[in-house]
Phi, psi and omega in degrees: 000119179276180185296319181296316178297319179298319180296317180297315180292328176295316177297319177298320180297314181295316180297315180294318179297319179293323177294319176298322179298320178303319179286313185290329180298315178296320180294317182287330175295313182297318180283316185293326184261321184260344179073024183253126173276109188253095177285347181272009184297325177296334178292332177290326173297315177297320178302316179298319180297316180289328174295319178298319179296312183287312186289325179294328176288320182287317186269342180073014182213127179291324179297313178295326178297319179295314181298313179294323179295323178297314180299313180295324179293318178297314179298318178298318179296318179297317180293316182296320178295320184289318187269346185224298189295330182301333184272003183243006182298320184262007180273164177297154179298330178297319177298319179295318179297315180295319180295311183288331175294321175295325179298327179303313180292323178295314180295322179294321179292319177296321176299318179296321180291317186279319187241352182082188184247014179277161174272133182241158177241148176242119182292143175288137179305142184306323182292343185245019183273347184279186179225154176259121181292133176257322174221188179294335184241351184238143177217167182232133184298136178295325183298322178294325175293322176299316178301312181297317180297317179295319178297321178296315179299317179292325178295318177297317179298320179294319178298315180295321179298316185283324188259342189238003183238162178295323177299317178298322178297319179292322178297315180293323178294318179295326178289326182283314182206099184296315184295316179295322179298317178295323180293339178275003176093009179275133180283092185291332178295320177294320178299317179296320179297318180294316180298317180296318179297321177296316179299317177296317181296319180297315179295321180293319178298319177301317178294322181294316183282339178277340185304316182296338182252347182243357185070174181237118187212161182299145175060028182286350180277342185296310181297321182289332178298318179298314180295326178298315180294324176299315179297315181296319180293317179294314183287335185109124185295124179094356181258115177290320177298318177297323179297321179295311182294318180294321180296319178294320177298314179297321178300316179293313182297316183291315183292309181288332177296320179292334180273314187268326183227065185297334183292329183240013186298330183294335183258352186297319181297320181286330173294320176300315179299317181297317180296316180297317182290329175293325181281313181224096184301336180270002183097177184294323183225148174275164182299000000 
């Protein structure tokens, strides 16, 4: 592997890792703050991809499709939390697993009814269709750099929201001690609804920006859900910082593993998880 190939694979690793972080951040927020094991999180990624497909066709603009998709995702998250998830906060994790596992089948059936079972494509915006030359013979797509940049901006925004705002202070307080937070007059139900909506929106945005390079197809949320749980376990359940570092680690191991060790690349990520858990059973960072 020469320097140019190494640079391209490094960029691919970072881009993939940041996309995984977008998904894992929402998952770890929902579990760390609300205590809900959400197996349907991958369906929100699929929802974002299909929203990008539909809205970009209707609005004629990928940018407007993302903005409209974020609004619809937030509204969908608020409604879903209110009518369903709110009643499972104090239930056993087994009940949560069964409920969210059932949601996967419901979402898949609704997807089939609304969009059918065909594979769809989402065109890359004209401004982002070019490539940046790295050498005389190698270049890197601008759209992938856009994906990485957007993920970085959202990660910074999420960090500032949680650590620098009053809402973030209430979120952290609710995660630390729900009963004490409620006794101080904070509406913990509203906090949970907001957190769930943020988690849904993050997963949907990941699906929307990934749609142009991965296509839009049935059951596309299942593979990313597995990787999300790997990232959350490695980083530490409930830790957003841990999710970021773990997502980047998984991105590097998975990307370079497929290039350098393709025969065993499928197991390298799980070997990484096993090594981390043997070293630190609670993950890299605590909540």
